[in-house]
């Protein structure tokens, strides 16, 4: 499912190379499994973002995804937060990536959404949908929060939900997040700095922002599916309700 690679690149940190690849990305979207309406929405996203100033785009990206936890691009942060349970979940996920032949730098966090999408893109259409379905509630929460902030990044997560082909009531999720307190204000960010830092994958693991540049190895079989042990992700909706 090649469109997952496109969405992975678009969710990752914006770089100059992305601007140069815009025409190719738009072509891939137009030939993808997305509905016509969703293809248009992603096409509009690419056109708008790549025609604007790159530094402005990067600044907005930082303000969205690098401040606070509510829009974190790390899957397990929405389930375990910074608890030590997250450490074991990441180790398990890393092991499953390795079993599938995915080469990951030790400094990359395996639950980084662009990396997860890169993996699913190698797994064939049915298996990719299953992998998306396992994290659908997280994708829905992120989509709803981005809508609330009037960010067109929401269309990327809406597209992932469409590809997952699961029954997620996005309107219900929108109602859940409607009364949430923003966690990206200076006051709330100060609270985060006061908390004890927990390191999961080594002393330097949090110093490098993971990217989708380390793609699956050529030995990765597209018909090989290593089921992801993400049962805990099914509890995210219950956590959101709490």
XYZ file of C-alpha atoms in Angstrom:
242
model
C 0.000 0.000 0.000
C 2.261 2.719 -1.350
C 0.077 5.580 -0.182
C 1.164 4.779 3.369
C 4.702 5.743 2.410
C 3.375 9.047 1.084
C 1.429 9.774 4.267
C 4.450 8.726 6.323
C 6.582 11.339 4.558
C 3.909 14.004 4.988
C 3.545 13.346 8.729
C 7.305 13.322 9.230
C 9.251 16.526 9.795
C 9.081 18.689 6.626
C 12.341 18.983 4.686
C 13.488 20.450 1.403
C 13.396 17.023 -0.249
C 9.668 16.875 0.380
C 9.113 20.014 -1.669
C 11.020 18.535 -4.581
C 9.047 15.305 -4.419
C 5.631 16.990 -4.365
C 4.629 16.157 -7.985
C 5.487 12.489 -7.520
C 3.633 12.346 -4.200
C 0.525 13.849 -5.754
C 0.615 11.247 -8.526
C 0.882 8.425 -6.008
C -2.071 9.814 -4.075
C -4.168 10.037 -7.241
C -3.426 6.374 -7.967
C -4.020 5.193 -4.411
C -6.735 3.216 -2.641
C -8.158 6.399 -1.102
C -11.604 7.599 -2.130
C -11.791 10.444 -4.655
C -12.754 12.908 -1.921
C -9.873 11.882 0.316
C -7.440 11.907 -2.596
C -8.438 15.501 -3.250
C -8.019 16.423 0.413
C -4.486 14.981 0.544
C -3.640 16.539 -2.822
C -4.759 19.924 -1.474
C -2.601 19.366 1.622
C 0.470 18.657 -0.508
C -0.170 21.635 -2.774
C -0.752 24.065 0.071
C 2.153 22.908 2.193
C 4.780 22.605 -0.517
C 3.922 25.970 -2.050
C 4.382 27.797 1.265
C 7.576 28.858 3.007
C 9.427 25.805 4.340
C 10.596 27.491 7.534
C 7.047 28.571 8.329
C 5.903 25.009 7.755
C 8.609 23.655 10.041
C 7.735 26.179 12.730
C 4.073 25.213 12.615
C 5.026 21.547 12.690
C 7.052 22.082 15.861
C 4.210 23.960 17.526
C 1.797 21.147 16.742
C 3.741 17.972 17.381
C 6.673 18.957 19.569
C 4.823 20.823 22.323
C 2.710 18.881 24.748
C 1.661 15.260 24.510
C -1.846 15.461 23.111
C -0.557 15.466 19.518
C 2.429 13.222 20.104
C 3.411 11.126 17.086
C 4.507 8.315 19.410
C 1.768 5.694 19.626
C 2.526 4.358 23.085
C 2.579 7.818 24.618
C -1.183 7.892 24.098
C -1.508 4.598 25.969
C 1.202 4.550 28.622
C 2.297 8.186 28.821
C 5.772 8.281 30.336
C 5.196 5.256 32.576
C 7.692 2.408 32.611
C 5.106 0.139 30.998
C 5.842 1.964 27.776
C 9.424 0.713 27.852
C 8.471 -2.943 27.598
C 5.878 -2.186 24.926
C 8.563 -0.495 22.833
C 10.971 -3.395 23.284
C 8.280 -5.841 22.161
C 7.462 -3.729 19.115
C 11.130 -3.379 18.219
C 11.532 -7.149 18.377
C 8.584 -7.648 16.051
C 10.019 -5.149 13.562
C 13.280 -7.060 13.589
C 11.482 -10.366 13.036
C 9.892 -8.806 9.952
C 13.290 -7.699 8.625
C 12.880 -3.989 9.370
C 16.196 -2.286 9.999
C 15.873 0.441 12.637
C 18.592 2.629 14.092
C 18.924 2.123 17.833
C 18.076 5.798 18.402
C 14.739 5.535 16.623
C 11.634 5.031 18.702
C 9.647 2.154 17.198
C 6.237 3.635 18.008
C 6.884 6.759 15.900
C 3.906 6.903 13.540
C 5.817 7.612 10.289
C 8.076 4.622 10.997
C 5.067 2.434 11.797
C 3.476 3.453 8.486
C 6.704 2.648 6.633
C 6.520 -0.833 8.101
C 2.870 -1.340 7.199
C 3.564 -0.224 3.629
C 5.659 -3.379 3.174
C 3.037 -5.767 4.482
C 0.531 -5.996 1.666
C -2.881 -4.340 1.517
C -4.834 -6.636 3.851
C -2.126 -6.738 6.499
C -1.611 -2.982 6.278
C -5.305 -2.423 6.930
C -5.133 -4.721 9.930
C -2.156 -2.828 11.295
C -3.976 0.485 10.870
C -7.086 -0.932 12.510
C -5.068 -1.818 15.607
C -4.250 1.853 16.167
C -7.449 3.347 14.744
C -8.598 4.898 18.016
C -5.296 6.751 18.384
C -5.515 7.972 14.795
C -9.080 9.156 15.446
C -8.065 11.086 18.554
C -5.229 12.782 16.678
C -7.544 13.628 13.775
C -10.118 15.156 16.114
C -7.538 17.192 18.018
C -6.035 18.511 14.797
C -9.488 19.464 13.555
C -10.029 21.324 16.800
C -6.857 23.300 16.145
C -7.998 23.935 12.565
C -4.920 22.198 11.137
C -5.113 20.536 7.750
C -2.847 17.789 9.122
C -6.157 16.281 10.171
C -6.769 15.079 6.612
C -3.743 12.784 6.809
C -5.118 10.988 9.847
C -8.603 10.918 8.349
C -7.050 9.216 5.326
C -5.432 6.597 7.538
C -8.793 5.911 9.170
C -10.364 5.453 5.761
C -7.630 3.023 4.760
C -8.108 1.114 8.022
C -11.721 0.444 7.005
C -12.891 0.115 10.615
C -15.982 1.455 12.310
C -14.710 4.363 14.391
C -17.249 7.029 15.295
C -15.203 10.151 14.647
C -18.073 12.361 15.804
C -18.002 10.613 19.170
C -14.253 11.163 19.418
C -14.731 14.837 18.519
C -17.121 15.190 21.449
C -14.649 13.490 23.758
C -11.830 15.896 22.941
C -14.012 18.992 22.821
C -13.567 19.827 26.479
C -9.921 18.851 26.753
C -7.490 21.263 28.329
C -4.673 22.361 25.997
C -1.311 20.958 27.064
C 0.853 23.138 24.808
C 0.555 26.366 26.776
C 3.653 27.718 28.574
C 2.130 26.832 31.950
C 1.434 23.236 30.982
C 4.810 22.839 29.295
C 6.516 23.989 32.483
C 4.793 21.162 34.323
C 6.201 18.642 31.889
C 9.752 19.888 32.450
C 9.274 19.395 36.177
C 8.446 15.718 35.790
C 11.101 13.034 36.025
C 12.438 11.972 32.625
C 12.186 8.278 31.853
C 14.555 6.851 29.241
C 13.376 3.734 27.481
C 15.905 2.867 24.802
C 19.251 4.103 26.073
C 20.830 7.299 27.291
C 20.771 8.937 23.864
C 17.422 7.629 22.665
C 15.494 10.831 23.195
C 18.129 13.095 21.666
C 17.397 12.224 18.066
C 14.103 12.774 16.351
C 13.141 9.561 14.544
C 12.420 9.811 10.861
C 11.040 7.570 8.173
C 14.311 7.687 6.259
C 15.447 4.236 7.463
C 13.119 2.182 5.311
C 12.538 -1.581 5.453
C 15.342 -3.716 4.115
C 15.106 -5.178 0.634
C 14.822 -8.614 2.251
C 11.464 -7.644 3.745
C 8.826 -9.824 2.090
C 5.691 -7.946 1.179
C 3.605 -11.042 1.862
C 5.156 -11.599 5.262
C 3.098 -10.329 8.160
C 4.429 -10.327 11.689
C 1.358 -9.633 13.866
C 1.942 -6.654 16.094
C 1.249 -7.305 19.744
C -0.675 -4.092 20.310
C -3.585 -5.349 22.405
C -3.012 -2.523 24.836
C -3.821 -0.015 22.103
C -7.434 -1.162 22.109
C -7.772 0.469 25.524
C -7.057 3.951 24.208
C -10.732 4.741 23.645
C -11.502 3.776 27.237
C -8.614 5.968 28.365
C -10.009 8.862 26.351
C -13.398 8.371 27.992
C -11.904 8.487 31.484
